[in-house]
C-alpha atoms as a printed R data frame, in Angstrom:
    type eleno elety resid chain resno        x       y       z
1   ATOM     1    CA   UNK     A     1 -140.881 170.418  98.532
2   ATOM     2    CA   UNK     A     2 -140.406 167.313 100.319
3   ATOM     3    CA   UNK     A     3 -142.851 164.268  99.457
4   ATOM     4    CA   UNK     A     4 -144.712 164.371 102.806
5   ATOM     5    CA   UNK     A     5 -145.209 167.924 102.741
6   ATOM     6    CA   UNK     A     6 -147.567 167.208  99.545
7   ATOM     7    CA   UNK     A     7 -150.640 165.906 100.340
8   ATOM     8    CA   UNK     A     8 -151.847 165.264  96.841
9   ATOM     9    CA   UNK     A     9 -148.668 163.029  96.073
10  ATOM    10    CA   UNK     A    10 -149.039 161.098  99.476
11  ATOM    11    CA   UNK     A    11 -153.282 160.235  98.121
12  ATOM    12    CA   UNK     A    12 -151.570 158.898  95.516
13  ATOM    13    CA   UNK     A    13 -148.616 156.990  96.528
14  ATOM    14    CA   UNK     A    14 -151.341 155.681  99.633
15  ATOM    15    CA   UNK     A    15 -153.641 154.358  96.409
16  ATOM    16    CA   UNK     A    16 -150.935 152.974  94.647
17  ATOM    17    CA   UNK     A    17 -149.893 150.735  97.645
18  ATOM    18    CA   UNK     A    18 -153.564 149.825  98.469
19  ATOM    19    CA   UNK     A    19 -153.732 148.375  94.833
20  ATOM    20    CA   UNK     A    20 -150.479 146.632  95.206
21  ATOM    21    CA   UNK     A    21 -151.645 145.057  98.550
22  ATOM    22    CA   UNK     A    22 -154.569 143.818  96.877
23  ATOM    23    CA   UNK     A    23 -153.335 142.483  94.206
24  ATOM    24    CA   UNK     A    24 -150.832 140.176  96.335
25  ATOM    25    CA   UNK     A    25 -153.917 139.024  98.535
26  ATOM    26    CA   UNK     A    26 -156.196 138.056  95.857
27  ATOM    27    CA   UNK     A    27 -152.605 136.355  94.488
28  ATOM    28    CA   UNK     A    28 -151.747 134.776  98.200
29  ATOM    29    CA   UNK     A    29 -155.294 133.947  97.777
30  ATOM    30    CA   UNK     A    30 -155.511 131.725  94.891
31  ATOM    31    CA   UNK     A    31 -152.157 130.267  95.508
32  ATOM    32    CA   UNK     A    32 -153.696 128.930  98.299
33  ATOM    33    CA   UNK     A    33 -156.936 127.981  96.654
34  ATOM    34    CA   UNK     A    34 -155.169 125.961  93.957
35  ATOM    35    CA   UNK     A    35 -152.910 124.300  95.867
36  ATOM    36    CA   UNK     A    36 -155.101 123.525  99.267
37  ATOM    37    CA   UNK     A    37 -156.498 120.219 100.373
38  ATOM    38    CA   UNK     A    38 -160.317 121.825  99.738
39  ATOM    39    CA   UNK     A    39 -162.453 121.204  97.054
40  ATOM    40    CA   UNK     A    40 -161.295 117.770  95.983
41  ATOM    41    CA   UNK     A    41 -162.417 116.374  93.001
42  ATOM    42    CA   UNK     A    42 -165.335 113.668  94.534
43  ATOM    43    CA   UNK     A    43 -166.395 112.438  91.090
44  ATOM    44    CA   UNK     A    44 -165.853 111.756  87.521
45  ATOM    45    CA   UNK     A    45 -169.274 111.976  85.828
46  ATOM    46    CA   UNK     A    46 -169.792 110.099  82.354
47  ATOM    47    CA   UNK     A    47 -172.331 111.705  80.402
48  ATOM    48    CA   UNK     A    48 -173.421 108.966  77.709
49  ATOM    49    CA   UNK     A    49 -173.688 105.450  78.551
50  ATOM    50    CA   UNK     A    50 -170.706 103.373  76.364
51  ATOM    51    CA   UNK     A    51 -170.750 100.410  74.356
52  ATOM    52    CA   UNK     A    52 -166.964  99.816  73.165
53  ATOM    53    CA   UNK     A    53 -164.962 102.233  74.922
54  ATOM    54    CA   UNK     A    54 -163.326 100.482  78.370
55  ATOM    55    CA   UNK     A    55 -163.895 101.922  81.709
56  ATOM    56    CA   UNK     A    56 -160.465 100.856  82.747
57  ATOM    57    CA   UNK     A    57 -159.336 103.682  80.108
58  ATOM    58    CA   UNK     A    58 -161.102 106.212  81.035
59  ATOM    59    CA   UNK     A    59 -159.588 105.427  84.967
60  ATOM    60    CA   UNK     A    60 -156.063 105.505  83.517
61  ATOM    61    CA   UNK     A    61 -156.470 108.725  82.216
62  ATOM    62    CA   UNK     A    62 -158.457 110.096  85.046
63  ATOM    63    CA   UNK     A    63 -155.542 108.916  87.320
64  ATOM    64    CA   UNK     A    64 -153.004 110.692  85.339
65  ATOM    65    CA   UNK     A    65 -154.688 114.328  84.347
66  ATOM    66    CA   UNK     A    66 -157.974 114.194  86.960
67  ATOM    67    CA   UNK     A    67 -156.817 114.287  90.250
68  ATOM    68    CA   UNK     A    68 -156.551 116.762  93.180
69  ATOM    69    CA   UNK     A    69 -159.008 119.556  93.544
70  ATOM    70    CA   UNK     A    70 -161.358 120.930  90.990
71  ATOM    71    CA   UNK     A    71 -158.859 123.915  90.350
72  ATOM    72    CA   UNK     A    72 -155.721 121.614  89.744
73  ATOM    73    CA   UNK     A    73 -156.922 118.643  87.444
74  ATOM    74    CA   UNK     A    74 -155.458 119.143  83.846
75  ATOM    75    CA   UNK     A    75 -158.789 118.796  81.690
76  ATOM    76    CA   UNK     A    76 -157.042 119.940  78.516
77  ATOM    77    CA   UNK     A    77 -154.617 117.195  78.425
78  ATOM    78    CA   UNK     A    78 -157.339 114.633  79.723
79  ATOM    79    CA   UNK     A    79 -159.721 116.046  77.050
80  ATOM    80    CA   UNK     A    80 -156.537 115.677  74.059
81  ATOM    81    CA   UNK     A    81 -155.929 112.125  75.717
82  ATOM    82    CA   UNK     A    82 -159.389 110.957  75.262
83  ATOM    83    CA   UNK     A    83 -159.353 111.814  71.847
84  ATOM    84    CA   UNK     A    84 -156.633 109.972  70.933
85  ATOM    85    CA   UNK     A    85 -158.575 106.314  72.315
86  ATOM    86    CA   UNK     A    86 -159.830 104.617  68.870
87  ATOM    87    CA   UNK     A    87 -163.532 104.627  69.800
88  ATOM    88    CA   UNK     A    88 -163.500 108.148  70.734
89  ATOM    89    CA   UNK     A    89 -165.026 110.075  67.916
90  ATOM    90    CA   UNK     A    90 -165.741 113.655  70.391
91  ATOM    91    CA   UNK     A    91 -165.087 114.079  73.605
92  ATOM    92    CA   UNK     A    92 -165.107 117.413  75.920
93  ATOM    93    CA   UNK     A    93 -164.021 117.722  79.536
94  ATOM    94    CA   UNK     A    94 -165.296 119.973  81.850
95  ATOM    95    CA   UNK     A    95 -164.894 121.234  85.484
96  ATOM    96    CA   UNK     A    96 -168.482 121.026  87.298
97  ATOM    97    CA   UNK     A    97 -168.500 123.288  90.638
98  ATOM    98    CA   UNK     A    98 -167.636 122.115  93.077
99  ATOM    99    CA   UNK     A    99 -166.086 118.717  92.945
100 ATOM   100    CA   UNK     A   100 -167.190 116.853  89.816
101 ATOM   101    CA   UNK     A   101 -165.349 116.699  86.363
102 ATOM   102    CA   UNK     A   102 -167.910 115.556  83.877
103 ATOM   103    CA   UNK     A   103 -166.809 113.345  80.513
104 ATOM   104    CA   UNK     A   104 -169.046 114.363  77.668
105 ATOM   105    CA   UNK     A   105 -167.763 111.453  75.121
106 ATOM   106    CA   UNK     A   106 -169.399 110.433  71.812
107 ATOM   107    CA   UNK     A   107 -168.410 106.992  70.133
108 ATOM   108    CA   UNK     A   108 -167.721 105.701  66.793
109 ATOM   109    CA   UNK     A   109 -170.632 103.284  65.718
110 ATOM   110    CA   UNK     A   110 -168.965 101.107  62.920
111 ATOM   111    CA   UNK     A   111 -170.211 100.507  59.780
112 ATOM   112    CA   UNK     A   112 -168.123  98.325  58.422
113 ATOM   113    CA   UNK     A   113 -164.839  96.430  58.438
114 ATOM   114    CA   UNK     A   114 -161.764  97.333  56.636
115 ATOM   115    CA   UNK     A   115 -158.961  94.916  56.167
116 ATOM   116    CA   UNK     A   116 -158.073  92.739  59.657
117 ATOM   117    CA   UNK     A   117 -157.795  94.914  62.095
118 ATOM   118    CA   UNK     A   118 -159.573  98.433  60.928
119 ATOM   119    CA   UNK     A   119 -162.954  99.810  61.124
120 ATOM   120    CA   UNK     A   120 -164.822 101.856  59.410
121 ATOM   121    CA   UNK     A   121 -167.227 104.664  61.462
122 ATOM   122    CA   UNK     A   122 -170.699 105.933  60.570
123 ATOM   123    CA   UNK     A   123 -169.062 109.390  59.580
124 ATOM   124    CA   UNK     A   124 -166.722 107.063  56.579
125 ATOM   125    CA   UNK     A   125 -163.697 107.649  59.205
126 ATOM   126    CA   UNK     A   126 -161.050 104.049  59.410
127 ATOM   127    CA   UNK     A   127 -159.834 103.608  62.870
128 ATOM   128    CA   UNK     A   128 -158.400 100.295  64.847
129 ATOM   129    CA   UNK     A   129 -159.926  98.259  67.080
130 ATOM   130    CA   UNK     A   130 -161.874  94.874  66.761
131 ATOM   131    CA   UNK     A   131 -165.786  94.498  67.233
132 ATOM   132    CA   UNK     A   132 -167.762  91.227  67.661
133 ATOM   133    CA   UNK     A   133 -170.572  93.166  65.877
134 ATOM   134    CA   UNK     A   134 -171.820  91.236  62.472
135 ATOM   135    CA   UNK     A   135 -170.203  93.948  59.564
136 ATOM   136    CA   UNK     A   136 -169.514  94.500  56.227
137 ATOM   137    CA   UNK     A   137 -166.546  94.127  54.981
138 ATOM   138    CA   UNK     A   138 -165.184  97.291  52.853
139 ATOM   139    CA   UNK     A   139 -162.729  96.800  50.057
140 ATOM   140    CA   UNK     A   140 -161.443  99.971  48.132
141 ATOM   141    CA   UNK     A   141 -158.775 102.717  48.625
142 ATOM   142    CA   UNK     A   142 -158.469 104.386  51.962
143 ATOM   143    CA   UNK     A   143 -159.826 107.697  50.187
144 ATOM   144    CA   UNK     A   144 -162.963 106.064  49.175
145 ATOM   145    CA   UNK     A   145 -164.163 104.785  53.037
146 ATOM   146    CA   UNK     A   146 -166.778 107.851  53.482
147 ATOM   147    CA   UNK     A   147 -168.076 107.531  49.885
148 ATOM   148    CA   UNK     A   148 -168.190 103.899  50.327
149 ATOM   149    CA   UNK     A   149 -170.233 104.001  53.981
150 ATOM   150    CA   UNK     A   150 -172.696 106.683  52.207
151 ATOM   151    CA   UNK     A   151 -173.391 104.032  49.508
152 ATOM   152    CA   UNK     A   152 -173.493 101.245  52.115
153 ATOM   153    CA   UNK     A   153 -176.391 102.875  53.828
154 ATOM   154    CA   UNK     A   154 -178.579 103.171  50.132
155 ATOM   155    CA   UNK     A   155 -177.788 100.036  48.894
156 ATOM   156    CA   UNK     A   156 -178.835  98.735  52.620
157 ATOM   157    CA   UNK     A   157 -182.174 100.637  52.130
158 ATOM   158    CA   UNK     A   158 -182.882  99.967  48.558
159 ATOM   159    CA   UNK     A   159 -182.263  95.853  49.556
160 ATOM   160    CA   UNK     A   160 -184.765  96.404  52.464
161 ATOM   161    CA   UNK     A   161 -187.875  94.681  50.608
162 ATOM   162    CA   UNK     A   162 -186.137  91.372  49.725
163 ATOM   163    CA   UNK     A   163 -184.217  90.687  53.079
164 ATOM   164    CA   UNK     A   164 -180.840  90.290  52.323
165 ATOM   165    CA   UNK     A   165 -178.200  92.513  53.913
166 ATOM   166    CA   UNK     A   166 -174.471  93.060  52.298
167 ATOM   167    CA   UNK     A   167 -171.347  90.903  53.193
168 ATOM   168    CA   UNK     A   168 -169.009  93.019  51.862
169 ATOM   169    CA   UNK     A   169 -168.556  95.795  48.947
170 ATOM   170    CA   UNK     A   170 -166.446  96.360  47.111
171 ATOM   171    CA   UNK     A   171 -165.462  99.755  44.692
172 ATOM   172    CA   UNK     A   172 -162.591  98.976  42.241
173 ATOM   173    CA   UNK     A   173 -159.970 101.474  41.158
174 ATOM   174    CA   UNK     A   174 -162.576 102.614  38.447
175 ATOM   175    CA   UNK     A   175 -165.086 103.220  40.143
176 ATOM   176    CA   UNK     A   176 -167.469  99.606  39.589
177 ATOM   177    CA   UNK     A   177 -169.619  98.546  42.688
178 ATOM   178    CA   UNK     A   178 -170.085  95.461  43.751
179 ATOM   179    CA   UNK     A   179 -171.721  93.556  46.265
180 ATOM   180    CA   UNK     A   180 -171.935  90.624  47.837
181 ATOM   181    CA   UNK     A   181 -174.738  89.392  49.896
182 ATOM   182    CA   UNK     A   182 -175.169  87.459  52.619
183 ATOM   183    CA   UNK     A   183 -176.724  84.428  50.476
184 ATOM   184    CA   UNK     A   184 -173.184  84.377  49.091
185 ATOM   185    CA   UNK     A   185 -174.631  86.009  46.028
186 ATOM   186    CA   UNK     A   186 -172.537  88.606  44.652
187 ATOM   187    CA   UNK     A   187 -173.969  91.412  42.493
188 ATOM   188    CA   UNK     A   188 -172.305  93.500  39.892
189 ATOM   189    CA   UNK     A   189 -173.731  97.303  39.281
190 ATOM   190    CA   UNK     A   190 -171.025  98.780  37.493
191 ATOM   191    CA   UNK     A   191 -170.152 102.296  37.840
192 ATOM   192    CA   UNK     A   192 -173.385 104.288  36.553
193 ATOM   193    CA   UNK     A   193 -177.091 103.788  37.360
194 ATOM   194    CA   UNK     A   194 -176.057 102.059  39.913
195 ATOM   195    CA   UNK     A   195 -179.219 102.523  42.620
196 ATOM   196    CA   UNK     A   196 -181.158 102.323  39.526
197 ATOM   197    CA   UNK     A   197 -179.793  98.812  38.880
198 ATOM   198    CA   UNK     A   198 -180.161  97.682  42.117
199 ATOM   199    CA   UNK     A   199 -183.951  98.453  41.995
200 ATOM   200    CA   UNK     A   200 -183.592  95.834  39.039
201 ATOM   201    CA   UNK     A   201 -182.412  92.986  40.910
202 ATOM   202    CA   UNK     A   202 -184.911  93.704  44.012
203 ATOM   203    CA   UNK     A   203 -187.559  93.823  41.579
204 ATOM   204    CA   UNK     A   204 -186.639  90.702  39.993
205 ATOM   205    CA   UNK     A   205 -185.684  88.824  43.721
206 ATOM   206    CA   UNK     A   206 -189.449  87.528  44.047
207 ATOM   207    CA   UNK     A   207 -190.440  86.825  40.295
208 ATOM   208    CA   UNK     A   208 -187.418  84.739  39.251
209 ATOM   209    CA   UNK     A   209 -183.816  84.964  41.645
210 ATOM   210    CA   UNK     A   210 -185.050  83.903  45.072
211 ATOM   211    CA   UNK     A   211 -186.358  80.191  44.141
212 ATOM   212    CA   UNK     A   212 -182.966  79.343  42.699
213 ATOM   213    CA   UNK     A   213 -180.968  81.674  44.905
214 ATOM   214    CA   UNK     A   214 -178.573  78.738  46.070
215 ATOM   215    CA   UNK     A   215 -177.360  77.992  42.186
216 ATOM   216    CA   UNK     A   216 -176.136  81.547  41.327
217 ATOM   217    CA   UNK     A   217 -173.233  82.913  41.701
218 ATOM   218    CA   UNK     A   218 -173.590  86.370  40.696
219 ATOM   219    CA   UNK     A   219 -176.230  88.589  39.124
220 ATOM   220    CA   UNK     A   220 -174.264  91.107  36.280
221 ATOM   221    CA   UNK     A   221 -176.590  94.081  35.978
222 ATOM   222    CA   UNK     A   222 -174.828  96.012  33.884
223 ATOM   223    CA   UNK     A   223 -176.506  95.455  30.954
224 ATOM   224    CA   UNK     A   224 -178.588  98.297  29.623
225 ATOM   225    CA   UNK     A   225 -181.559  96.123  28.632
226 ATOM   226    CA   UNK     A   226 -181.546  93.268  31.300
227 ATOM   227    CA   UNK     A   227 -179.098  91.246  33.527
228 ATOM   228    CA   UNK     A   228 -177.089  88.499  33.295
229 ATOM   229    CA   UNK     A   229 -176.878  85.258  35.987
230 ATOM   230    CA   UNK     A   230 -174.066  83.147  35.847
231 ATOM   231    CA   UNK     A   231 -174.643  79.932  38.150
232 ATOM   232    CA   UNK     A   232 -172.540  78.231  39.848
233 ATOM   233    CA   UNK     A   233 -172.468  74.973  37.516
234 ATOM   234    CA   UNK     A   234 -173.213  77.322  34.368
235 ATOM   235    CA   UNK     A   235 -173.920  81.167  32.482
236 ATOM   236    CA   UNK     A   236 -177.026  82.116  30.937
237 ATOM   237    CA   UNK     A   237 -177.946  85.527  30.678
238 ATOM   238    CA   UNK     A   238 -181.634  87.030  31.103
239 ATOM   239    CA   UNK     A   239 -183.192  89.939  28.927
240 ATOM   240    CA   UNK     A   240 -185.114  92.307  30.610
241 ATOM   241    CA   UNK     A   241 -188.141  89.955  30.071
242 ATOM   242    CA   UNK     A   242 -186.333  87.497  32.171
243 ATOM   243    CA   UNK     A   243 -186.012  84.562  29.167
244 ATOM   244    CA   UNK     A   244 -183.187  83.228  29.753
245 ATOM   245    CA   UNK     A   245 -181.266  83.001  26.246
246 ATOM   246    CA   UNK     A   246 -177.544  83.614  25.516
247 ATOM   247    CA   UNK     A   247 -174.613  80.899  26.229
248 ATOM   248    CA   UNK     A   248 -172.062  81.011  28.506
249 ATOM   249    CA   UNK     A   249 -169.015  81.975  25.894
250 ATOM   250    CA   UNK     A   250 -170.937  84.840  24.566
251 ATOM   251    CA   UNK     A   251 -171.931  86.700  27.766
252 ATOM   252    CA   UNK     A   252 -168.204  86.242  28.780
253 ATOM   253    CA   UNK     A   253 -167.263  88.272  25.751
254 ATOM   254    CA   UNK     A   254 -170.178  91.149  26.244
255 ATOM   255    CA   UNK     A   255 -168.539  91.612  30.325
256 ATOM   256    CA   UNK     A   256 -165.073  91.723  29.328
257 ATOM   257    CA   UNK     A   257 -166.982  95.143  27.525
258 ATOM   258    CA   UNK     A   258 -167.945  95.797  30.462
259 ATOM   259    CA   UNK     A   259 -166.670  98.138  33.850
């Protein structure tokens, strides 16, 4: 029997074709759609107002991987070349119907400084780039920057009461704090107890440190039963009573004991 002669074959050769004629119009039709003059992207939209990151950045990129219509701009590569800008801690890309791409980008907020040209984010993260803002400065191993910012923010808290802030801190290989403050006084905690000794020193701040403040050098509160102050001129140590006892060669032996 001859194809034509069967009408049941014919339905279904006729429905076959239909489908393929579809399918090449809806593909003729987005062809067109993506590559037509319509629907032009009209704006770039910037969710979050920014404090370090540099508009003439964001137009670079936007230049390269934003332009065209709203069905042709790249936003995955715009999206991965956003990320890779130092102050960019998140940032998602998005196509807004009908002609807006909108920039959903959340900044690093540093913490502190590390070495000359590195930063250190809220979320313990080192990047580069330079900041005019007033910071700490860390010292430690690169490992240690997200322990050290966690830290940063107690100590910070615990120092509230007497006014000072922290210059820089410092954790040694072992694992010893210590901080200088931004009297110039530098303050030695040790490795355990450490928020506990702090509470130590701010307790002490009013009754005996802050009149004679300008003559110490650093406050060692490592001992179990006090603190010791060496001054700038001289070493005496203080008990937990605060009378002020010990010479200078002795506590010198008791911290080489010490972290």
């Amino acid at each position: 029997m001859r194809l034509w002669d069967n009408a049941q074959a014919l339905k279904r050769l006729y429905r076959w074709l239909y489908v393929c004629v579809l399918f090449c119009l809806l593909g003729a039709g987005g062809t067109w759609l993506v590559h037509s003059p319509y629907f032009p992207v009209r704006q770039i939209k910037v969710l979050q107002p920014l404090k370090n990151l540099q508009s003439s950045e964001i137009e670079e990129i936007s230049k390269q991987y934003l332009r065209g219509n709203i069905f042709t701009v790249n936003v995955s590569a715009a999206q991965a070349a956003l990320a890779k800008l130092p102050w960019v801690a998140k940032v998602q890309v998005k196509r807004i119907w009908p002609d807006t791409v909108q920039l959903e980008i959340k900044e690093r907020v540093p913490m502190a400084r590390w070495n000359a040209q590195q930063l250190v984010d809220n979320d313990g993260q080192i990047f580069t780039a330079t900041s005019q803002q007033q910071l700490p400065l860390f010292t430690g191993t690169n490992s240690s920057a997200r322990y050290m910012t966690v830290h940063l923010l107690t100590f910070e808290s615990l120092l509230q009461p007497t006014g000072l802030h922290i210059q820089q801190l410092q954790l040694s290989d072992r694992s010893a704090w210590q901080l200088k403050l931004t009297n110039g006084m530098t303050l030695r905690l040790g490795r355990e107890k450490v928020e506990q000794r702090l509470s130590h020193f701010v307790w002490a701040w009013p009754q005996v440190l802050h009149n004679q403040a300008a003559a110490i050098d650093y406050v060692d509160l490592r001992y179990p039963d006090g603190f010791a102050i060496r001054y700038k001129n001289k070493a005496v140590s203080a008990s937990a009573d605060v009378n002020l006892s010990e010479d200078a060669a002795t506590m010198d032996q008791q911290e080489a004991q010490l972290d």
